[in-house]
Short mmCIF file of C-alpha atoms in Angstrom, two decimals:
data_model
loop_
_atom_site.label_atom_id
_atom_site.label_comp_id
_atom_site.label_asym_id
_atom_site.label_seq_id
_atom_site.Cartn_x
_atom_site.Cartn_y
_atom_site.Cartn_z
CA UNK N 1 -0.18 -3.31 -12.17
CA UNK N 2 0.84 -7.10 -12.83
CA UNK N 3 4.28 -8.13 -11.69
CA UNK N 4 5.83 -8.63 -15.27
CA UNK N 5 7.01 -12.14 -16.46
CA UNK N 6 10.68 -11.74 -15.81
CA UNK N 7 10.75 -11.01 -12.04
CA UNK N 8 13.40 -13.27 -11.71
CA UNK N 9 12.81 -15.24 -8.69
CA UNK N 10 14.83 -18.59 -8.59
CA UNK N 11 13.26 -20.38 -6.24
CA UNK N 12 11.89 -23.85 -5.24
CA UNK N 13 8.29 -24.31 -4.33
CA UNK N 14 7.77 -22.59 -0.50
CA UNK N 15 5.52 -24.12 1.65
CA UNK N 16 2.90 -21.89 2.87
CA UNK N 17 2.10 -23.28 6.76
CA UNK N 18 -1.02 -22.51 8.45
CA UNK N 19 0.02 -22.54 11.60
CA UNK N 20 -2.51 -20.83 14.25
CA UNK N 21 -1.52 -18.18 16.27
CA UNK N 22 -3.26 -18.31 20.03
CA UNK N 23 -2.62 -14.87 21.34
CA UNK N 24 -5.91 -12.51 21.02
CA UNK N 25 -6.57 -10.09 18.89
CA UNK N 26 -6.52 -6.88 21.50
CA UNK N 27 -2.95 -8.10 22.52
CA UNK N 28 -0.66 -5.32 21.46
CA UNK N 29 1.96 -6.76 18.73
CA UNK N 30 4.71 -3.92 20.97
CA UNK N 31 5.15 -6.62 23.61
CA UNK N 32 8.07 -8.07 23.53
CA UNK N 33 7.27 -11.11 26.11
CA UNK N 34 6.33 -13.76 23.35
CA UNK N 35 9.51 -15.73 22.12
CA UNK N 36 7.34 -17.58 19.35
CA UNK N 37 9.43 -17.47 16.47
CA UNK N 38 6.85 -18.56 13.95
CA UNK N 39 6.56 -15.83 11.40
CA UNK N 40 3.42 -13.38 11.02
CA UNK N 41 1.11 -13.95 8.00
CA UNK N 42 1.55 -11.84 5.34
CA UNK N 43 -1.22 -10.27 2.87
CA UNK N 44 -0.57 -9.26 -0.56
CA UNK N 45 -2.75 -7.15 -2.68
CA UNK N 46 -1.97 -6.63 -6.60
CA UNK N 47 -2.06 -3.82 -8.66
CA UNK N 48 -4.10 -3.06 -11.70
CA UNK N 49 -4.60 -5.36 -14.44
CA UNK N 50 -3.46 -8.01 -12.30
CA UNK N 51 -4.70 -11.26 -10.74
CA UNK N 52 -4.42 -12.37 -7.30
CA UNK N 53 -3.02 -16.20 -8.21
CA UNK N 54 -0.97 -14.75 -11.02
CA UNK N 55 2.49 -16.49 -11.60
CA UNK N 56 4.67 -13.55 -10.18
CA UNK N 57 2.10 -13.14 -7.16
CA UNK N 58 2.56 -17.06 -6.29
CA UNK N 59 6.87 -16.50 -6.92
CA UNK N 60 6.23 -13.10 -4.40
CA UNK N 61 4.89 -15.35 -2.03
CA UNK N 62 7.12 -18.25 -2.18
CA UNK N 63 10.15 -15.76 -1.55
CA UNK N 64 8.46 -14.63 1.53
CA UNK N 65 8.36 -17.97 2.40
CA UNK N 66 12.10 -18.58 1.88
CA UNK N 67 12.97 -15.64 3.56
CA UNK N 68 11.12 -16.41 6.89
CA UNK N 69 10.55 -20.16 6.82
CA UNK N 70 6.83 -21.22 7.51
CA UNK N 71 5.46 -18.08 6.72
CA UNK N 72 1.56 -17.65 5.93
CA UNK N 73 0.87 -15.91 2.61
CA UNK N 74 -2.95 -14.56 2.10
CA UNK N 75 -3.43 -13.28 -1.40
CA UNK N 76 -6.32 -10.58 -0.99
CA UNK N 77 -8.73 -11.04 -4.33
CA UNK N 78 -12.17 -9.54 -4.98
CA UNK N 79 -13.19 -13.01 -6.43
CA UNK N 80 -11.87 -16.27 -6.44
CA UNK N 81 -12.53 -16.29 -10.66
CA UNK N 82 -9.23 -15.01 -11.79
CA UNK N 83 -10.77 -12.71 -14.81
CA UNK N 84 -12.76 -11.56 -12.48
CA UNK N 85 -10.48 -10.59 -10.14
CA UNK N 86 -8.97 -8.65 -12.65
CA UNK N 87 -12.17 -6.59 -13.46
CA UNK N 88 -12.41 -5.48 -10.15
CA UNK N 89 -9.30 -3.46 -10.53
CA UNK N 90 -10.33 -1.27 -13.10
CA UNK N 91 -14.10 -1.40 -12.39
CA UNK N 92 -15.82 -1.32 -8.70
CA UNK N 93 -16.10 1.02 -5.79
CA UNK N 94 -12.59 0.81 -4.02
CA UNK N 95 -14.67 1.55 -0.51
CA UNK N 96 -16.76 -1.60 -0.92
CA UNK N 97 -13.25 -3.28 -2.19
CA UNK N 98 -11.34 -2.74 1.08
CA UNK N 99 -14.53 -3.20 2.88
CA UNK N 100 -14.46 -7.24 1.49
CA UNK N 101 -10.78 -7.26 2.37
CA UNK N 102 -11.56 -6.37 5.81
CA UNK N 103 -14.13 -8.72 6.13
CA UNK N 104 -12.23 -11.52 4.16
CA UNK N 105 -9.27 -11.10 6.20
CA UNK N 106 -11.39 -10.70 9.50
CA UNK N 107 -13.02 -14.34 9.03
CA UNK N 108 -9.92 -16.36 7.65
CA UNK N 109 -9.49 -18.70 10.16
CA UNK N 110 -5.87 -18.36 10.47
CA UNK N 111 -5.22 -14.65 10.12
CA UNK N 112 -8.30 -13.66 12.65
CA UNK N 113 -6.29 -15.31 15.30
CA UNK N 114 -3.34 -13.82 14.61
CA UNK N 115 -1.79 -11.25 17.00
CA UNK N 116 -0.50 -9.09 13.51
CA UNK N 117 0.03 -9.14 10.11
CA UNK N 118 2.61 -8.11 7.73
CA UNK N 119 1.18 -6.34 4.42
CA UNK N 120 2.89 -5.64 1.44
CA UNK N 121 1.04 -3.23 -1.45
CA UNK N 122 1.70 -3.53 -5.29
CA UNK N 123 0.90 -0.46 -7.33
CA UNK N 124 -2.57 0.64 -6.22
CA UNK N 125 -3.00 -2.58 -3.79
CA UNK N 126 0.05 -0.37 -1.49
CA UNK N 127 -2.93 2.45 -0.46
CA UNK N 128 -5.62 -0.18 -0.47
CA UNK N 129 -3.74 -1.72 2.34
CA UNK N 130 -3.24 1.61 3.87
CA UNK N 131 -7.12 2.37 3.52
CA UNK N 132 -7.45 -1.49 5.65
CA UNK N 133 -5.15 -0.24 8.30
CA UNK N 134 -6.87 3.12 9.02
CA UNK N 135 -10.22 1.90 8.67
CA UNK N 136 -10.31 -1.91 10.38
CA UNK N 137 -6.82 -2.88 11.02
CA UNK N 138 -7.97 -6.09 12.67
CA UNK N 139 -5.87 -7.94 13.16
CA UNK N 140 -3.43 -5.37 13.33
CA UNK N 141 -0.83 -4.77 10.81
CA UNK N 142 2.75 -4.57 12.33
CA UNK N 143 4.65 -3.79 8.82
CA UNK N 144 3.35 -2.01 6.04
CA UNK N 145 5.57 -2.02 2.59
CA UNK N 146 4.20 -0.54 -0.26
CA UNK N 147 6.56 -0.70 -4.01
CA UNK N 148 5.40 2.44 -6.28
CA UNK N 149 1.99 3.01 -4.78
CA UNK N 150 0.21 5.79 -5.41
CA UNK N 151 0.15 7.74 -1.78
CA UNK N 152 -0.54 11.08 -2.85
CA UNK N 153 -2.70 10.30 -6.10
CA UNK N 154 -2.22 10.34 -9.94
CA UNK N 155 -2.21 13.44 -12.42
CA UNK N 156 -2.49 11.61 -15.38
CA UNK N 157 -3.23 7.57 -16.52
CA UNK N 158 -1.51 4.54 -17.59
CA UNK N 159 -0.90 3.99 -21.44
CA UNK N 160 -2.66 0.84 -22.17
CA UNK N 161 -1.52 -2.15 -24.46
CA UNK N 162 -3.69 -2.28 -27.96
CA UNK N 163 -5.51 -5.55 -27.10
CA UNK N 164 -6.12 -4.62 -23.62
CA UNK N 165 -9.77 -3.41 -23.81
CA UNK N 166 -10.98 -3.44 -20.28
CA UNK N 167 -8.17 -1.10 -19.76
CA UNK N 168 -8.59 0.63 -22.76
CA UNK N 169 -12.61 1.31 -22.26
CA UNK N 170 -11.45 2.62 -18.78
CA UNK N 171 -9.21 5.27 -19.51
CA UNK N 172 -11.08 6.34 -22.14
CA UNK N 173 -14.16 7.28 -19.77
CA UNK N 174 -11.65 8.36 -17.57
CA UNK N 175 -9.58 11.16 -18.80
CA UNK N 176 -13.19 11.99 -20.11
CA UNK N 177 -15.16 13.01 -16.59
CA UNK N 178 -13.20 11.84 -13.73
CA UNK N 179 -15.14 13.82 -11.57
CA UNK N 180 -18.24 12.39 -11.90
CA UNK N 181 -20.90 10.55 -9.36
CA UNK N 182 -20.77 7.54 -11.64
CA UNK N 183 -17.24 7.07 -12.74
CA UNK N 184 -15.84 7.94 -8.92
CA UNK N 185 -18.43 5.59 -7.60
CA UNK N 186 -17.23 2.37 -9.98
CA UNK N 187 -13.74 3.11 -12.05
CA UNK N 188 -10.83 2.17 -9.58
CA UNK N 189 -7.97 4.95 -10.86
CA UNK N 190 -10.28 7.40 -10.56
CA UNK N 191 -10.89 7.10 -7.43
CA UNK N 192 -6.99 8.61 -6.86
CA UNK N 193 -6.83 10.56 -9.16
CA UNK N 194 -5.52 13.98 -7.25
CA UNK N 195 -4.59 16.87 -9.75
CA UNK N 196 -3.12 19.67 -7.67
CA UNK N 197 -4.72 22.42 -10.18
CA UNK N 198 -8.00 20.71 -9.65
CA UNK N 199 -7.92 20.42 -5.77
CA UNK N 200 -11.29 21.96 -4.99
CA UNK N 201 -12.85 19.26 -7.38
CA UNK N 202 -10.99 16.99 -5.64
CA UNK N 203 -11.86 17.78 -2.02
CA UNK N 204 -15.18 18.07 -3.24
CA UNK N 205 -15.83 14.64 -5.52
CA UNK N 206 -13.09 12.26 -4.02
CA UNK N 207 -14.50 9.04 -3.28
CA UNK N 208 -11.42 7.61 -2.15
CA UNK N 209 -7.99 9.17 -1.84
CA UNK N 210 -9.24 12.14 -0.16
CA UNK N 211 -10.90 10.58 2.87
CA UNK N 212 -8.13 8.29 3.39
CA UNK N 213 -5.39 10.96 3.10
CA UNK N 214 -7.92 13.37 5.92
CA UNK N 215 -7.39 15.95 3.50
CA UNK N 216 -10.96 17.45 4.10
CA UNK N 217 -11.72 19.31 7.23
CA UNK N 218 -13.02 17.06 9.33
CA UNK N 219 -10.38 15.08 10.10
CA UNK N 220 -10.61 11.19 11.10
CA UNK N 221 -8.50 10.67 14.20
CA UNK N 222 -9.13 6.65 13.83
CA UNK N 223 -7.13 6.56 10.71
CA UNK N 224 -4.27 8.85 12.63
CA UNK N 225 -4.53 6.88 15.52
CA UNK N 226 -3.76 3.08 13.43
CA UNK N 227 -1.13 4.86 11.19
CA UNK N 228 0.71 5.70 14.13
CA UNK N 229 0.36 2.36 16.06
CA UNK N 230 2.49 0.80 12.49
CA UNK N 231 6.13 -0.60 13.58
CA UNK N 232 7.22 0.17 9.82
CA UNK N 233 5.62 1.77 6.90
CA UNK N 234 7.94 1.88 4.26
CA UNK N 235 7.25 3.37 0.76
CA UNK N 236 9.62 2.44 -2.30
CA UNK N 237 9.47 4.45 -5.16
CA UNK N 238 10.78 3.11 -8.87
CA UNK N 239 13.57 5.02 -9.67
CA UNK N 240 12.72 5.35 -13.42
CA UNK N 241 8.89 4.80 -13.18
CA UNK N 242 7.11 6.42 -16.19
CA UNK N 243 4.07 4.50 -15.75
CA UNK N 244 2.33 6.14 -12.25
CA UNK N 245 2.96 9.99 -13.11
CA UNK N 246 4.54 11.44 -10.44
CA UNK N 247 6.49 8.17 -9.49
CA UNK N 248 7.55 10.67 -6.68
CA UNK N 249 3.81 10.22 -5.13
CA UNK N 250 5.29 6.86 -3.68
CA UNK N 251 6.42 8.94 -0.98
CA UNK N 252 3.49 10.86 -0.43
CA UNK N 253 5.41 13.93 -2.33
CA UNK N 254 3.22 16.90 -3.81
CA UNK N 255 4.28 17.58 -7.53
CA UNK N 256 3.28 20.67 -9.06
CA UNK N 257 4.11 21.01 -12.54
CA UNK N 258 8.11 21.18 -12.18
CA UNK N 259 8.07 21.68 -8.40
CA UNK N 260 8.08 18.75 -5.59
CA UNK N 261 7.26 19.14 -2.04
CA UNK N 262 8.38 16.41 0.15
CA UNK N 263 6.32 14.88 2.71
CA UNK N 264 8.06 16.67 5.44
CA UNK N 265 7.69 19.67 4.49
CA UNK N 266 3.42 19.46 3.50
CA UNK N 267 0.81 20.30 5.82
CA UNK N 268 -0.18 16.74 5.81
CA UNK N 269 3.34 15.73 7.69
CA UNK N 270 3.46 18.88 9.79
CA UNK N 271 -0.07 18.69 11.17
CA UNK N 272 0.26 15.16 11.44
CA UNK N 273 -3.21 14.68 9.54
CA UNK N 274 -2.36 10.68 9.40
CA UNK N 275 0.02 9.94 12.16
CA UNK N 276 2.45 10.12 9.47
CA UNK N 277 5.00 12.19 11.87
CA UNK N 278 4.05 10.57 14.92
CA UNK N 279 5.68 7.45 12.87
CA UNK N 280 8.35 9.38 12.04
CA UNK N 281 9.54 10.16 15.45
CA UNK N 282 9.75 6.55 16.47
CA UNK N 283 11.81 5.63 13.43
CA UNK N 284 8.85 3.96 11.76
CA UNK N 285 8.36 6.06 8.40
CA UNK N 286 11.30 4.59 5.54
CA UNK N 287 11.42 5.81 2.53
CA UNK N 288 13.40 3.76 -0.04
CA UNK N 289 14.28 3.16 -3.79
CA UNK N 290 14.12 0.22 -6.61
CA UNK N 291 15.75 0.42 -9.64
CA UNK N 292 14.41 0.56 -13.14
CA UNK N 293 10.64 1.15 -14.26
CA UNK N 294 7.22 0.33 -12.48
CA UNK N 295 7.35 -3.07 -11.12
CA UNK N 296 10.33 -4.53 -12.47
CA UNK N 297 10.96 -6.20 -9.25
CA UNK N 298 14.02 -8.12 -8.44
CA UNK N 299 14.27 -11.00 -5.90
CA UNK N 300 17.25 -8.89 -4.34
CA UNK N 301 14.85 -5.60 -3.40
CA UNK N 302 11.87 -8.12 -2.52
CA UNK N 303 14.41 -10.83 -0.13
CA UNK N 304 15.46 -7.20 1.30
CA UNK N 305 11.93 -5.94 2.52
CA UNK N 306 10.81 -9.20 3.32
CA UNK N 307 14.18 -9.64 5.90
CA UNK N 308 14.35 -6.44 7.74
CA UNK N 309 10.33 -5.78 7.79
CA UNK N 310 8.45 -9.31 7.84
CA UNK N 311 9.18 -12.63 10.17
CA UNK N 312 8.51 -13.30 13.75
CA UNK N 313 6.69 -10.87 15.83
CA UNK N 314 9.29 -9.38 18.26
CA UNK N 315 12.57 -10.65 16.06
CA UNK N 316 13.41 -7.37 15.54
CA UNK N 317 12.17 -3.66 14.53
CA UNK N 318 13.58 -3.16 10.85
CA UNK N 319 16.48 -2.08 9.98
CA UNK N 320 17.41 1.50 10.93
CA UNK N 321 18.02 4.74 8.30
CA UNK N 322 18.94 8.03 8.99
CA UNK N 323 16.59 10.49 9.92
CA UNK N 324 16.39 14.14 9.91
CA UNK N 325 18.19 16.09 12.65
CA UNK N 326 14.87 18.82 12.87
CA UNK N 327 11.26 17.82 12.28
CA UNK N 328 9.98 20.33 9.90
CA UNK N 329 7.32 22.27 12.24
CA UNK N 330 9.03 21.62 15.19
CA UNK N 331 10.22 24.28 18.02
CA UNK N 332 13.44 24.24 18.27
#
């Protein structure tokens, strides 16, 4: 969803530096031998309704730039058009979306070479990245940040303005059939939408979250496998976010009418379905908080994320956080 007008980022223009990276792709980004202190590249991908050149995505990427000098920003878009960016996140199948994005980002010239990537996810664009890392992940991403992303799905959809049509005409069909062939297959929030009371529909119909959650039986130890390889994944929720119902799916949280089970404590943590705990046990897996409502971002939490998560490759690991004392599942 767009990064509203008053993200108040006072900055000066960044330079964004294409600087090549010469270490292959197959190197692992865990070595710690290379004391190039050129900053990774960093992707963006929007949220809904927004644009990929859109004044508060150019002022995200100039911060990134301030905050790690030199820094290569990669806007991922669906089209170059701007409008037509902006269709594509209400209307198109979101497989064939992170499909381009793997491709795109595959062939830049600049990011191909790279030896890892830094990724940060607005809104819906935070598990599109995820679906890149578990299903291409080349080049690899070192540090995945996603601010109120919907991890765990949606139970109900945005409010739209009166004049926004597109947005309008989409929640309309769906909150009418969300199930169906046709509306999984080419309206975006749909395609995470994840009612708890409607899970077998769900499981059954889901042409998105549910494959790239390995919720289904068959589980796809690829997606584990690059979840787990991530230095950082870290998840901030909006503190008073009325907009993505529950705001607490950020975190990958299962609401069910007034109860909440943390991530810990589901089946998808304690049987490791995504490499989620693996993570976990190396320190990897942050959960953290913004103030106010969705996306009303503030230079201070974006210079923060962008300073302990993004930057050269082996500056440092992100800052630490507590962790819990017993892994829920585990024998004691």
């Amino acid at each position: 969803m767009a990064i509203r007008n008053h993200l108040r980022l006072l900055l000066t223009a960044g330079s964004l530096l294409a600087t090549a990276f010469a270490s292959p792709l197959e190197r692992r980004f865990e070595d710690d031998n290379d004391d190039d202190d050129t900053p990774l590249p960093v992707v963006i991908w929007h949220g809904l309704g927004d644009t990929y050149n859109a004044e508060g995505m150019r002022k995200v990427a100039e911060l990134a730039d301030q905050i790690n000098p030199g820094t290569l920003v990669y806007p991922i878009r669906m089209d170059d058009n701007a409008a037509r960016d902006r269709y594509a996140s209400f209307v198109g199948n979101v497989t064939d979306h992170v499909a381009k994005a793997c491709a795109d980002i595959a062939a830049h010239p600049i990011l191909s070479t790279a030896p890892a990537i830094d990724a940060v996810g607005f809104s819906q664009g935070g598990q599109f990245l995820r679906a890149y890392v578990e299903r291409c992940n080349k080049p690899p991403v070192r540090s995945l940040v996603t601010f109120g992303s919907q991890h765990n799905g949606i139970v109900r959809f945005r409010d739209c303005s009166p004049t926004d049509w597109v947005c309008r005409v989409a929640m309309a069909v769906l909150n009418g059939s969300p199930w169906s062939g046709t509306v999984q297959s080419k309206l975006v929030p749909a395609q995470y939408f994840r009612d708890p009371e409607q899970l077998d529909q769900y499981l059954e119909h889901s042409n998105f979250l549910a494959d790239i959650n390995n919720e289904r039986p068959l589980k796809n130890q690829e997606y584990k496998k690059n979840i787990a390889k991530l230095e950082n994944f870290v998840m901030y929720m909006f503190e008073d976010d009325t907009t993505v119902i529950p705001k607490e799916t950020s975190w990958f949280e299962e609401v069910v009418g007034e109860e909440s089970t943390p991530l810990r404590a589901r089946k998808l943590y304690t049987e490791d379905w995504l490499g989620l705990r693996e993570l976990d046990r190396k320190g990897g897996l942050k959960f953290r908080t913004a103030p106010g409502e969705h996306m009303q971002l503030s230079e201070e939490i974006l210079s923060e994320a962008f300073g302990d998560f993004f930057g050269p490759l082996n500056r440092n690991k992100g800052r630490s956080e507590p962790r819990p004392a017993v892994f829920v599942g585990d024998d004691l």
